[in-house]
Every structure is written in structure tokens, then in C-alpha cells.
Coordinates of C-alpha atoms in Angstrom, one line a residue:
X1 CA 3.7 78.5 -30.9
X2 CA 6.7 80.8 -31.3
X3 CA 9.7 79.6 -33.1
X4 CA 11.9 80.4 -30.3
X5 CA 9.8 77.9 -27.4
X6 CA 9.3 75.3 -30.0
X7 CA 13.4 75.1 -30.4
X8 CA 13.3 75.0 -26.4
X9 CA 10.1 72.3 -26.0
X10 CA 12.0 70.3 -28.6
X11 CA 15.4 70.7 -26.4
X12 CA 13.4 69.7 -23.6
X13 CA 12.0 66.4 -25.3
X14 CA 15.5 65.2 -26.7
X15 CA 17.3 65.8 -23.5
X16 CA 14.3 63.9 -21.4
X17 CA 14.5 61.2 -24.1
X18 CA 18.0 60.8 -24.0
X19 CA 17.9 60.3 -20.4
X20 CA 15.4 57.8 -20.7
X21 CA 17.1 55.8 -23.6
X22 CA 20.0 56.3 -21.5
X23 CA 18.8 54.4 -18.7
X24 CA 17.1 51.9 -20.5
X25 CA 20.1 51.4 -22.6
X26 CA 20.7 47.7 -21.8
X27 CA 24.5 47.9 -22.4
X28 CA 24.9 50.7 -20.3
X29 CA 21.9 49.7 -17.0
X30 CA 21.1 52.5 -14.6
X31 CA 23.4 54.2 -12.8
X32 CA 26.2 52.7 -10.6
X33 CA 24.6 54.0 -7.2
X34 CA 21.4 55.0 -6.9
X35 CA 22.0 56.5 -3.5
X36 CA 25.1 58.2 -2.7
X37 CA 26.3 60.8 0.1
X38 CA 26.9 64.4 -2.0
X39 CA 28.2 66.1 1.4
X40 CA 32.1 65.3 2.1
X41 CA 32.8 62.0 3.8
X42 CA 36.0 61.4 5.6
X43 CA 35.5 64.7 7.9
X44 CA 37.3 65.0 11.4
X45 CA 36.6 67.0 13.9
X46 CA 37.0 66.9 17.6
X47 CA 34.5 65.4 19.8
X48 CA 31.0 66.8 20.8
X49 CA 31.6 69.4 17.4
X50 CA 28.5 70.0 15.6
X51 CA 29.5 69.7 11.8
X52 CA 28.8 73.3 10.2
X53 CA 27.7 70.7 6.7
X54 CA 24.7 68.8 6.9
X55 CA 25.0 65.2 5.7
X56 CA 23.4 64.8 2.0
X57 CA 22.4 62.1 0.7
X58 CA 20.8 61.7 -3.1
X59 CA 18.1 59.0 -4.0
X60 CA 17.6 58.2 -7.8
X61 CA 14.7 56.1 -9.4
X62 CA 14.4 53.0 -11.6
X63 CA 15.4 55.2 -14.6
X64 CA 18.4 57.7 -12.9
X65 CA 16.0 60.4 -12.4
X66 CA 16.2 62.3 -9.0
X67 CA 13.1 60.6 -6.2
X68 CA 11.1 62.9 -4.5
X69 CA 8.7 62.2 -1.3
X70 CA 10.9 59.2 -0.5
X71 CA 11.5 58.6 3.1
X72 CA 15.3 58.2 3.9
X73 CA 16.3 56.6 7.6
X74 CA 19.3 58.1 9.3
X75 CA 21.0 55.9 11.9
X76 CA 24.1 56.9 13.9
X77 CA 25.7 53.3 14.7
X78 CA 27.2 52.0 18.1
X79 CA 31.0 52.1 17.7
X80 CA 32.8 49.2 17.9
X81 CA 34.6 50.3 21.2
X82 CA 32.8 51.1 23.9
X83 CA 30.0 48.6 22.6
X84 CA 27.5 50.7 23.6
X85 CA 28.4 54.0 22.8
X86 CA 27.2 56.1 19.8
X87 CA 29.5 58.0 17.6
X88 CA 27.3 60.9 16.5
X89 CA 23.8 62.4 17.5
X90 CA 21.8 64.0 14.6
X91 CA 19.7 66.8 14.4
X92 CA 16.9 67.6 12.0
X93 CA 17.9 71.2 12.1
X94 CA 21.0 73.0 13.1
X95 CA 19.4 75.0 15.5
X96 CA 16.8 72.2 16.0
X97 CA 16.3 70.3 19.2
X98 CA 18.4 66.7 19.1
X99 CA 16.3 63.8 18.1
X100 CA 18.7 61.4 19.0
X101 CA 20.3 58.4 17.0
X102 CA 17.5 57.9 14.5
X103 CA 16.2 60.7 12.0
X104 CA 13.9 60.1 9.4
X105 CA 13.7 62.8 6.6
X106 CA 12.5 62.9 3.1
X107 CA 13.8 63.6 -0.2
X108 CA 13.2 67.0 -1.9
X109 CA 12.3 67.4 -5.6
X110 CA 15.6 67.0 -6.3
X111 CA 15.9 63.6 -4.7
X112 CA 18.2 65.0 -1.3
X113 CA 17.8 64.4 2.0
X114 CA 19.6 65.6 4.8
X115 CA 20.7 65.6 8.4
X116 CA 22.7 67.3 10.9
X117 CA 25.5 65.6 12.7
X118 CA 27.0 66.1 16.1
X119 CA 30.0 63.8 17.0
X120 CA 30.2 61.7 19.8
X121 CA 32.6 61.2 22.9
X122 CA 35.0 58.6 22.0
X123 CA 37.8 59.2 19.4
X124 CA 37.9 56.6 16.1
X125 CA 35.8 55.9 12.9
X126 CA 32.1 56.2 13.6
X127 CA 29.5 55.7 10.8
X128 CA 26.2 57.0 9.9
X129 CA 23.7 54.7 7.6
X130 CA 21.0 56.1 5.5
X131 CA 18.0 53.9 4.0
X132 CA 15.5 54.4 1.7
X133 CA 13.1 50.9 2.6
X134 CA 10.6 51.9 0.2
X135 CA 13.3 51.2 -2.4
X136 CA 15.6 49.1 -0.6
X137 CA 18.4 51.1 -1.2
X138 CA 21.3 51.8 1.5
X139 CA 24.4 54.0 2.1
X140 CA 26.9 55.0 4.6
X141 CA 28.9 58.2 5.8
X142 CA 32.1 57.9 8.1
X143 CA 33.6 60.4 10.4
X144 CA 36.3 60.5 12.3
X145 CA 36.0 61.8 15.7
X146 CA 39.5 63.3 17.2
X147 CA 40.8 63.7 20.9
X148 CA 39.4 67.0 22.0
X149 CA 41.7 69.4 24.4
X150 CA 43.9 67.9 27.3
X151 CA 42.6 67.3 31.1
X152 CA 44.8 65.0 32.6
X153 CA 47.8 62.9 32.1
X154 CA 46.8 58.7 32.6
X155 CA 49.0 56.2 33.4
X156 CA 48.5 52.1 33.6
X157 CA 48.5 50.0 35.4
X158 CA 48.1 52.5 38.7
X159 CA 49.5 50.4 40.8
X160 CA 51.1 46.5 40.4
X161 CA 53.6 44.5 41.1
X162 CA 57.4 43.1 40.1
X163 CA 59.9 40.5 40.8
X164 CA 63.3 41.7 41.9
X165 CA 65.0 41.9 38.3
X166 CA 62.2 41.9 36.4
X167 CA 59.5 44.6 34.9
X168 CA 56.6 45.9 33.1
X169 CA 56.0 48.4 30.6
X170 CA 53.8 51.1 31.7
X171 CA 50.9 52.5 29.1
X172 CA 50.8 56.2 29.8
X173 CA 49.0 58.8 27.5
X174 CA 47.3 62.5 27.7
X175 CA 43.2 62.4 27.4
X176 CA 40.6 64.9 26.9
X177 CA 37.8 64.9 29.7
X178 CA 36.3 61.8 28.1
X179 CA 39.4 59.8 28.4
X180 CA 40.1 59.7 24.5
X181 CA 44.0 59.8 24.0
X182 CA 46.1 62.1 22.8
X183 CA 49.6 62.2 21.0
X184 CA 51.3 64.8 23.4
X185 CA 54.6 63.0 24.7
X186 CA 54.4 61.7 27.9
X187 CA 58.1 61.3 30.4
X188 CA 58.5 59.2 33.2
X189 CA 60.5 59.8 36.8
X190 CA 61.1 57.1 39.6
X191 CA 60.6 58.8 43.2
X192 CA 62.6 55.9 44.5
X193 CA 64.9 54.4 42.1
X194 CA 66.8 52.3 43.6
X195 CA 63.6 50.2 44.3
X196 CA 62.4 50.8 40.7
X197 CA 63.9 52.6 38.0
X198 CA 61.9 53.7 35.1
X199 CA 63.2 54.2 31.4
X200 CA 62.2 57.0 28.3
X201 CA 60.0 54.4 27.2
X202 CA 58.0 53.7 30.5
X203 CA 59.4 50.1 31.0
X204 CA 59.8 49.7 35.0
X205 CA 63.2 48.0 36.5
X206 CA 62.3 46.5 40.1
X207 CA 65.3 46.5 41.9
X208 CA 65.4 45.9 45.6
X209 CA 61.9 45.0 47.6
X210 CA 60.0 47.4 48.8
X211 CA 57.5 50.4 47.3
X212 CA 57.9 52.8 44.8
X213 CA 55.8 55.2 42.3
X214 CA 56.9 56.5 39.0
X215 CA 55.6 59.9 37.7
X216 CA 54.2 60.5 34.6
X217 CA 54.6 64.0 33.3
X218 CA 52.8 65.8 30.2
X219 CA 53.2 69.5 30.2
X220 CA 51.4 70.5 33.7
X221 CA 49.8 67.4 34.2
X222 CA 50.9 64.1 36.7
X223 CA 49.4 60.7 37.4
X224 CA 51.1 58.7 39.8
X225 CA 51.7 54.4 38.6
X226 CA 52.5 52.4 42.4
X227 CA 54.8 49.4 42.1
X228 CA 55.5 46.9 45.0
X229 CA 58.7 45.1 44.6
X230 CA 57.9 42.0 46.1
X231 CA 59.5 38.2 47.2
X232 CA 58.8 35.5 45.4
X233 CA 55.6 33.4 46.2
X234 CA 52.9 32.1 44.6
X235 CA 49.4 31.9 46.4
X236 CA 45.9 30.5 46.5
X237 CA 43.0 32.9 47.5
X238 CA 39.2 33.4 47.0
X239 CA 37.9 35.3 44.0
X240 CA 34.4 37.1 45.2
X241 CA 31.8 36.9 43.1
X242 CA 30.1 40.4 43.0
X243 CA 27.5 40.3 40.0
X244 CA 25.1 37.9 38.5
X245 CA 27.3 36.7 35.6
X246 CA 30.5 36.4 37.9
X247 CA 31.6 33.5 39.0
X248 CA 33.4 32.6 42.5
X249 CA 36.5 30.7 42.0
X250 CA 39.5 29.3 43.7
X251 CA 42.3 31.2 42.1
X252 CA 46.0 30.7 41.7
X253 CA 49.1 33.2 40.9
X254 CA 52.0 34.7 41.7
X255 CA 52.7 37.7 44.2
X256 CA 53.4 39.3 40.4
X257 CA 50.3 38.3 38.8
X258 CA 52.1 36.5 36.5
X259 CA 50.8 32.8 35.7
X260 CA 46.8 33.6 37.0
X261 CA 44.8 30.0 37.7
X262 CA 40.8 29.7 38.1
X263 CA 39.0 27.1 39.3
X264 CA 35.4 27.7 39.6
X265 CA 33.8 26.9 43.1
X266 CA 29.5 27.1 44.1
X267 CA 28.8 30.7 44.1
X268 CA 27.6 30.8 47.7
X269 CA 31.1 28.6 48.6
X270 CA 33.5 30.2 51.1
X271 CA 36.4 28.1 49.8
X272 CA 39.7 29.5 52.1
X273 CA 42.3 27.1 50.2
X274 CA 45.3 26.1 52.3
X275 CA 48.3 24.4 50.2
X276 CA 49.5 20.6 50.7
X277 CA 53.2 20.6 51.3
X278 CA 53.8 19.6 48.0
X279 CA 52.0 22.4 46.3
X280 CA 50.4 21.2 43.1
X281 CA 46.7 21.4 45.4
X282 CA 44.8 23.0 47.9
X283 CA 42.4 22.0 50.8
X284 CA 39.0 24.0 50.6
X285 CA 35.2 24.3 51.4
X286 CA 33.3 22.9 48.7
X287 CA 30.1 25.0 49.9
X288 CA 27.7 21.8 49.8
X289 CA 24.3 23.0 48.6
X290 CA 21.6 22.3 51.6
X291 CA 22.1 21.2 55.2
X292 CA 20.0 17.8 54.9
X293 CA 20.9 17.0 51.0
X294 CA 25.2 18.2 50.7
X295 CA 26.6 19.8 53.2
X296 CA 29.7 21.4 53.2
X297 CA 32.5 19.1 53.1
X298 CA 36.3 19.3 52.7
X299 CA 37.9 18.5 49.2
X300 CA 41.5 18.7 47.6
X301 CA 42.1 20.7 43.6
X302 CA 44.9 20.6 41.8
X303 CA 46.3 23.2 40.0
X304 CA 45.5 23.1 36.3
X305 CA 43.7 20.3 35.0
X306 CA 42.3 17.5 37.5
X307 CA 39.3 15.8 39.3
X308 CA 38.4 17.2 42.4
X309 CA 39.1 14.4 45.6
X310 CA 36.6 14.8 48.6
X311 CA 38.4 14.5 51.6
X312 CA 35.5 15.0 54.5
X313 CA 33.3 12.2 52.9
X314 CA 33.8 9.6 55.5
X315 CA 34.2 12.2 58.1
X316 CA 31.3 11.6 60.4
X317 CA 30.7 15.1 61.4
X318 CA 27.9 17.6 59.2
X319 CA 29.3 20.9 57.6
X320 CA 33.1 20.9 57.6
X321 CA 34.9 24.7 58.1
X322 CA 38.7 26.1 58.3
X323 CA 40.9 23.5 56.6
X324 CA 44.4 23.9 57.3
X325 CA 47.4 21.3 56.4
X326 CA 49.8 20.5 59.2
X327 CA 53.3 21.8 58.3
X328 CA 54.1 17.9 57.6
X329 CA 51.2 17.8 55.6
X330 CA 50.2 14.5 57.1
X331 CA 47.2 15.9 58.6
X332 CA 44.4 18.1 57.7
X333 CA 42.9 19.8 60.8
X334 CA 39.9 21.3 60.6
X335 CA 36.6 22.5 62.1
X336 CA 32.8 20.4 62.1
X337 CA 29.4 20.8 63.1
X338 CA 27.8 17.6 64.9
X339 CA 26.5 14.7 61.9
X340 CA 23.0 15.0 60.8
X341 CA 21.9 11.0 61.2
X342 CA 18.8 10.3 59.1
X343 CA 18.0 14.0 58.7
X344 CA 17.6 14.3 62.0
X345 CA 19.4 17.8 63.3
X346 CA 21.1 16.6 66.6
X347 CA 21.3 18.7 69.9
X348 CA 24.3 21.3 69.4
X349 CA 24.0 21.3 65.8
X350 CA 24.9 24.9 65.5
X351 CA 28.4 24.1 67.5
X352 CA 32.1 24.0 66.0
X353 CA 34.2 21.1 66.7
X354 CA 38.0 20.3 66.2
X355 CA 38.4 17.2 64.0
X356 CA 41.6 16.0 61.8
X357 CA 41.9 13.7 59.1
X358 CA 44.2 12.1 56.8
X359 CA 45.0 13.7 53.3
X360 CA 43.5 10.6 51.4
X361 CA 40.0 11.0 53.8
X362 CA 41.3 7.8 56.5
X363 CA 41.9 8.3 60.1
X364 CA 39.3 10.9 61.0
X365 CA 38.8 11.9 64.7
X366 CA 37.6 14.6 66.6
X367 CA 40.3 16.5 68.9
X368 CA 38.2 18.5 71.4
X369 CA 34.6 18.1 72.7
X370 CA 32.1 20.4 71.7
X371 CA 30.3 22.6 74.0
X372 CA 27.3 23.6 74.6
X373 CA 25.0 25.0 71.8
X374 CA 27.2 28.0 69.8
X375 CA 30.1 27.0 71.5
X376 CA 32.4 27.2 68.5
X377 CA 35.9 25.9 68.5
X378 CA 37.4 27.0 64.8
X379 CA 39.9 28.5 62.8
X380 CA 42.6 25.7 63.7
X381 CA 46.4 26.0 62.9
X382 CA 49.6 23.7 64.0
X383 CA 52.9 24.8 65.2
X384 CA 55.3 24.2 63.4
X385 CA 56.9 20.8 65.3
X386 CA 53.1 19.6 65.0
X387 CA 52.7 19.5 68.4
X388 CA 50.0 21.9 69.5
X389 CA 47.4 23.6 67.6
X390 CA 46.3 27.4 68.3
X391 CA 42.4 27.8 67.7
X392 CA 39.9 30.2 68.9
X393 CA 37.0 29.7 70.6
X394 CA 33.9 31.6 72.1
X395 CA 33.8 29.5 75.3
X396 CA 35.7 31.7 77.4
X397 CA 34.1 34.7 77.8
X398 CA 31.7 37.2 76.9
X399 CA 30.8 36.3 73.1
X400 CA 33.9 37.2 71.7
X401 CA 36.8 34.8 70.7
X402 CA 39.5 33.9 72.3
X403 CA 43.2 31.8 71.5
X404 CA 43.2 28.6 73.0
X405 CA 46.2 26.0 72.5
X406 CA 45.5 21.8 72.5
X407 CA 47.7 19.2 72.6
X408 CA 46.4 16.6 70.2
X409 CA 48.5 13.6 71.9
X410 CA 47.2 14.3 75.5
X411 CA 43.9 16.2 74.7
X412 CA 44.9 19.0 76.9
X413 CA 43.6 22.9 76.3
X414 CA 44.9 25.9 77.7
X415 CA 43.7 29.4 77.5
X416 CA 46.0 32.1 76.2
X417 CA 46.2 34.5 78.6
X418 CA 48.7 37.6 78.9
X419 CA 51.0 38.4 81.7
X420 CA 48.7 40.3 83.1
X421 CA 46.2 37.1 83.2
X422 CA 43.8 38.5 80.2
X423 CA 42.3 36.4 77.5
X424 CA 43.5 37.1 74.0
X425 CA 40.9 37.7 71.4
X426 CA 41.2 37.6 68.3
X427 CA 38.9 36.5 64.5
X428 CA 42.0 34.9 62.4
X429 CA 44.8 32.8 64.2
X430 CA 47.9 31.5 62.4
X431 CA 50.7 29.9 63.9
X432 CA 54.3 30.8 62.5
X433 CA 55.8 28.0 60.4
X434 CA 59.2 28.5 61.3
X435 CA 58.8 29.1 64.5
X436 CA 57.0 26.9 67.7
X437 CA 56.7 29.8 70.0
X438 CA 55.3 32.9 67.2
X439 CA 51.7 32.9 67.2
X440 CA 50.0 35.9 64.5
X441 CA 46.4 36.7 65.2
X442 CA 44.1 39.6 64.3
X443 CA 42.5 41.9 66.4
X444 CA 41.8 44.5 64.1
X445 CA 45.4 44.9 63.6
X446 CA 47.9 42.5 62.9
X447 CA 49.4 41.3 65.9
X448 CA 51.8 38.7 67.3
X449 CA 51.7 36.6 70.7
X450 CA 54.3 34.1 72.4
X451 CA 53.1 30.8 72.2
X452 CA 52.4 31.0 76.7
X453 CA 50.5 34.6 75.9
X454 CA 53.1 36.8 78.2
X455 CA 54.3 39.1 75.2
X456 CA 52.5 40.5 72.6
X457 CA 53.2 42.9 69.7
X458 CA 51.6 45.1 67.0
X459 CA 52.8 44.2 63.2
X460 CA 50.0 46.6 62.1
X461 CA 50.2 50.2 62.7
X462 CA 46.8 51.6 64.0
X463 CA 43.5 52.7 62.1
X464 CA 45.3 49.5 59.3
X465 CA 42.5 46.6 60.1
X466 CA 42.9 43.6 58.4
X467 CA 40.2 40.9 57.5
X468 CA 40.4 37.2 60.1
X469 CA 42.1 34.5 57.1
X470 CA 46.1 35.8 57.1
X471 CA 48.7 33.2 56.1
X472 CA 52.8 33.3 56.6
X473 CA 55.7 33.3 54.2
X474 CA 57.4 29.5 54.1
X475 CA 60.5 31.8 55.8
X476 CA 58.3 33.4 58.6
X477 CA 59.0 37.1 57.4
X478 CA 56.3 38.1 56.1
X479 CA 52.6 37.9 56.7
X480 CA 49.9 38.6 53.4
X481 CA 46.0 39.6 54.6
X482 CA 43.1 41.4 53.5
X483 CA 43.2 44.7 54.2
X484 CA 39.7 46.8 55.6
X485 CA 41.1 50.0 54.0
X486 CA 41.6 49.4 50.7
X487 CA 40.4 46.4 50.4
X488 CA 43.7 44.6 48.5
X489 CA 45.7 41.8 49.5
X490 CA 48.6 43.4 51.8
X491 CA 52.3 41.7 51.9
X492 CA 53.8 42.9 55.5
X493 CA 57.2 42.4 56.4
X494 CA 57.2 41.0 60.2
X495 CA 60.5 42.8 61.5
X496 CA 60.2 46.2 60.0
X497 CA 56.3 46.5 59.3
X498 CA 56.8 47.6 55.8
X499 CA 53.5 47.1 53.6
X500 CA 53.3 46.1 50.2
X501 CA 50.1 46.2 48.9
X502 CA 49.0 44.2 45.8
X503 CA 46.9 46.5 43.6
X504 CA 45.4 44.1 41.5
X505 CA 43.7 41.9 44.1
X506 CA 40.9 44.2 45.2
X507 CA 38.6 40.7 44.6
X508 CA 40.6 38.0 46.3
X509 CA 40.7 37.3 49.6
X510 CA 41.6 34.3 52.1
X511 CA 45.0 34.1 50.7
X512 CA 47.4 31.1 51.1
X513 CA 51.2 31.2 50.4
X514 CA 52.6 28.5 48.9
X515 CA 54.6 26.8 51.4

């Protein structure tokens, strides 16, 4: 052999057995890593960018020499917000088609594998894992993924609701088509501020009741946040259940929002709370389970903690509807169907009845004879002297309902009729609780009625409908209901017609105010 390639073959052998003494060195052990990301880590770029840099990564063997043929996994990873979202999508080539979340390549005679990476939709930290199972070795790259360019100015809550004096700080910020946020400034104008002001820093001042909006403003974009400025109160209403892990529930709060209440309820229950007088409970459906086995009975809940009390357990009637408290609270009137006696269905069973019965369950009686089979006499609600109760009925005429007044002490019924001698019909009934001759019903609209029937007027404007449970104010000036339009709990001032809807109650309905 030449001089000159046995110097190199002998370079060769010391350098190879360096390495291998090296590794083998027992002071010293193998290298720190045996797989590490070569390309840069850290990158940031804006969303949906295909990085121009493939992501590297370098597998070693047992003695620190590169690994060839050695299949490495590449995972992008959900993000920790949204849960299900991806932060990257990887490619095998950068002109290649994309695989997806998962690539599997293998190392190269020089131990490298590699992948390309396109970020995801949703700005923060998102991280890429790389395995080698065949050794059990692991590693990780992180990106950041940035805002991309502006679409649209967003401002929270969109629309809500304030005590007179008090406030809420808006949450405004610009976002990119994906709704990622960006730091452009964002300013803030009141359209109406003597009803509710707005600061630099998007806290809201509510002033004066009524409705107001406050503009947010970034460059040429605008969103529009609502606020109603509305009374005091605090109500019970209905929480619908609208999916298979949601739960229906009795809930309490303020016309604010502020100190929210649950109390779950059956999911097929139809609870429409009313308040007692004292307002620490409410009257409701339980929603029984099965017409021979629990039917649906009448109990009182407290707010917070406490044992539910059945109320409509000694009432000898079957399913038990429309609970309302008189304005004394003394009584609880409501609507039954006829008992079922040793699960025998009786004649008339699917008939209405007017009962009332003591708050502690004593005393019960039925008011008004049923009629005929269907003939449903429901929806029951006391003036405010306790001395007649509005209901409606479907005995007058045609299918429809229709007001009809009793006198519990005497028994006697009269039909409302107008001045013109027509029935008024109506699906929710609710007597005014300051007044014993202001009668609120729902016809569609919102309207009101004398307590004789001879006048009658609109508190709704029309094309507004409104859903049959409505409740009063304790002062008689307003009236809160479900609205058909947007589907939020509506506050409307009786005298001037002024609406204040509630923007966060789009799943509550059959409200009560607490009296």
C-alpha cells in the first residue's frame, strides 16, 4: 500500500477508535441526547404559513454514531386551547400533498429525518413530537403561531346588562379571519351616554334605565356591544336543556346576571317557578316520571341549599300544572287533571281543573268543575285583593282559549268579553299585582284588558310575539316575557313600551320576578 493511504487508513482507524473509546468511556457515557431537533426551534410565523425549513431531527446509536434506516414518528399535537384543534399540518415534501397530523419518515445515513410544517389556525405555542420506537427515544419542536392580518374588530359581551350605578368591563380586541387576536388598539364611543357612558379602557357606566350600545373602533373596523340598563329584580325562570349532556334546571339571578342559582329539575320537567311572598323559594312542576307510577305534582325549592317540600302530595287530583302564589301568599292556586284511583284512568282524564291549596300541602279544594273531556281550565292568576282569579279556558268557543274570571268565595265564572261582546283569547294570563282591575295577557303581542273586558290595549308593538308564561314587576311597571324573535327574556316598561332585552337569557324561559 502506498505510504500516503496507509497515513489516511491509519487516520481513519484512530479517529473511529476514539469515537468508540469515547463512548464507551464510562466516565464520560454516550452523548447527552441521542435525539435532538438540528433545524431552529422557537420559529413564529403567522398562521396557515408553510415554514420555508423543514423540521430536522438527528437520531444517534448506542455508541454516538449517526442511525440510519430508523423510523422516526412525527406528530403535530392538539393545542391546549381549542381542545381539539391542531397546531400544525405536516407534509412529507414541500410541494408534496398534506398527510395530515402524523408523518412517519426515516433516518438517512446520516442519522436525519425530516418533515415539513404548515402552522395551524389558532395563535399560541403548538408543538411537534418526533419518536424513534424502535429505540425508544423522543423529542419535541415548538412553534409559535402569530395572529395573521386584521378582518374585524370583536367586542364582548355583545350585549348584557347593568344596574343603575354600576358596570362591566368590556373585552374588545382586533382578529384575523380565524378569530386569533391582535395587539392593534381598540377605542370605545357611547351612542347614548347618558344611559351608559363608556371609558378609554372599555369599562361601561350605566346611568339612567334604558338601552344603549357602545362602539368599538380599530382603524376601519366596528362591532357594536348592547347594554340594557335595567331596575332592580331578581327572578326565577326555566333553563332548557338542549343537548344530551345538558341539564334542565330551575335557575335563579338577577336582571344583571349577577349572583346566578341552579337547581337541577327532570329533564322532561316543565318547571314554571312562581315565588312565595317571602322569596327565599319557588312553587314549580316537578315533571313526575309516568302517569300511573309519579305524576306530576307541585313542590316548593329554596334558593341555595335545601330539601325539596312536595306540596300536591295530598292533593287528590292526578298531574298538577300552572302554580301560581296568591299575592298574600296564603294560597297556591293551581291547575289538575282528575286522580287516577287504583291505576284506573277516570272519565275526563285528559281535562284541566282549578284546585288551591295551602303552602304546607293542607286545605286542598277544587274551585271550578271540570268539563267535558279536553275541557281545560288553566294558567290561573289572583288579583291582587285575592278576590277573583283570571284563567283561561277552551270551553267557550271554537278551540281556542279564552279569559275567564271566578270568584273563589261564591264559585261564580264570568266570561271576559269586550265592549263589543267578543271573547278574549289569549295562551298566558297574568293579573297586575298592584292593581284589581289590570289584567296582562298574550295574544301574540303583549296586551292589557280591564278587569270587565270593555278596554283593551297593545304593550307590544306588532310583528314582537312573545311566548304564554309573562310575570309583573312587584310595582306593576313592567312586564318580563319570552320573546318569539330573538328568543331572550324581554323587560317592557308598561306606560311607555320601552323594551329591554336581556342578552344573556337566550335559554331561560318562564320567568318569575321576585315579588
Amino acid at each position: 500500500m502506498p505510504r500516503a493511504l496507509r497515513a489516511a487508513a491509519a487516520t481513519v482507524t484512530v479517529a473511529f477508535a476514539t469515537a468508540v473509546a469515547a463512548a464507551c468511556d464510562s466516565t464520560t457515557g454516550p452523548p447527552a441526547s441521542r435525539m435532538a431537533v438540528l433545524s431552529d426551534t422557537g420559529v413564529s410565523d403567522t398562521i396557515l404559513t408553510l415554514l420555508t425549513a423543514p423540521l430536522v431531527v438527528r437520531v444517534l446509536d448506542e455508541i454516538g454514531l449517526p442511525a440510519s434506516d430508523v423510523p422516526v414518528r412525527f406528530e403535530a399535537l392538539h393545542m391546549p386551547y381549542p381542545a381539539s384543534s391542531y397546531g400544525a399540518f405536516l407534509y412529507s415534501a414541500p410541494d408534496g400533498p398534506q398527510i395530515g397530523t402524523i408523518i412517519v419518515d426515516t433516518t438517512d445515513w446520516n442519522g436525519e429525518a425530516r418533515v415539513w410544517v404548515r402552522l395551524g389556525i389558532h395563535a399560541g405555542q403548538v408543538r411537534i413530537a418526533a419518536d424513534a420506537p424502535t429505540l425508544a427515544l423522543s423529542t419535541t419542536a415548538t412553534y409559535t403561531v402569530l395572529p395573521g392580518a386584521a378582518t374585524r374588530v370583536q367586542v364582548v359581551p355583545a350585549d348584557s346588562a347593568a344596574y343603575q350605578g354600576r358596570g362591566y368591563t368590556l373585552r374588545s380586541a382586533i382578529v384575523d379571519r380565524y378569530g386569533n387576536a391582535r395587539p392593534d388598539p381598540v377605542t370605545y364611543v357611547a351612542t347614548a351616554p347618558t344611559t351608559v357612558d363608556v371609558d378609554e379602557s372599555g369599562r361601561i357606566a350605566a346611568h339612567a334605565i334604558g338601552r344603549g350600545a357602545i362602539i368599538a373602533a380599530a382603524g376601519t373596523f366596528r362591532d357594536t356591544a348592547w347594554v340594557s340598563v335595567v331596575p332592580d329584580g331578581m327572578i326565577a325562570a326555566h333553563k332548557v336543556r338542549i343537548s344530551g349532556d345538558d341539564a334542565t334546571a330551575v335557575v335563579f339571578m338577577g336582571l344583571d346576571g349577577s349572583g346566578y342559582e341552579e337547581r337541577p329539575v327532570p329533564y322532561w320537567a316543565q318547571p314554571r317557578p312562581d315565588w312565595a311572598r317571602t322569596g327565599d323559594a319557588v312553587v314549580m312542576e316537578d315533571g313526575g316520571n309516568e302517569a300511573l307510577a309519579k305524576p306530576n305534582q307541585l313542590v316548593v325549592i329554596p334558593r341555595g341549599e335545601g330539601p325539596t317540600i312536595p306540596v300536591g302530595r295530598a292533593v287528590q287530583a292526578g298531574h298538577q300544572f300552572y302554580p301560581q302564589y296568591s299575592p298574600d301568599g296564603s294560597w297556591i292556586y293551581f291547575s289538575a287533571s282528575p286522580p287516577i284511583v287504583g291505576g284506573v284512568i277516570p272519565d275526563g282524564y285528559g281535562q284541566l281543573e282549578l284546585w288551591r291549596v295551602r303552602p304546607d300541602g293542607s286545605s286542598a279544594e277544587r274551585l271550578y268543575p271540570g268539563g267535558t273531556y279536553h275541557n281545560n281550565d288553566f294558567r290561573p292568576s289572583v288579583a291582587p285583593n285575592g278576590n277573583r282569579v283570571v284563567f283561561l279556558t277552551n270551553r267557550v268557543c271554537c278551540g281556542g282559549s279564552s279569559l275567564m274570571i271566578l270568584d273563589p268565595g261564591s264559585g261564580t265564572v264570568d266570561t271576559l268579553r269586550t265592549a263589543a261582546g267578543l271573547t278574549i283569547s289569549g295562551e298566558g294570563v297574568r293579573w297586575s299585582p298592584v292593581d284589581n282591575d289590570l289584567i296582562a295577557y298574550v295574544s301574540t303581542r303583549i296586551w292589557l284588558t280591564s278587569a270587565d273586558g270593555t278596554t283593551q290595549r297593545a304593550v307590544t308593538p306588532q310583528g314582537k310575539a312573545y311566548g304564554p308564561e309573562i310575570d309583573w314587576s312587584p310595582d306593576g311597571r313592567w312586564i318580563i316575557a319570552r320573546s318569539g324573535n330573538d328568543h331572550l327574556l324581554h323587560l317592557i316598561e308598561v306606560s311607555s313600551g320601552l323594551t329591554l332585552p336581556l342578552g344573556f337569557t337566550d335559554r331561560l324561559t318562564a320567568p318569575a320576578w321576585h315579588p
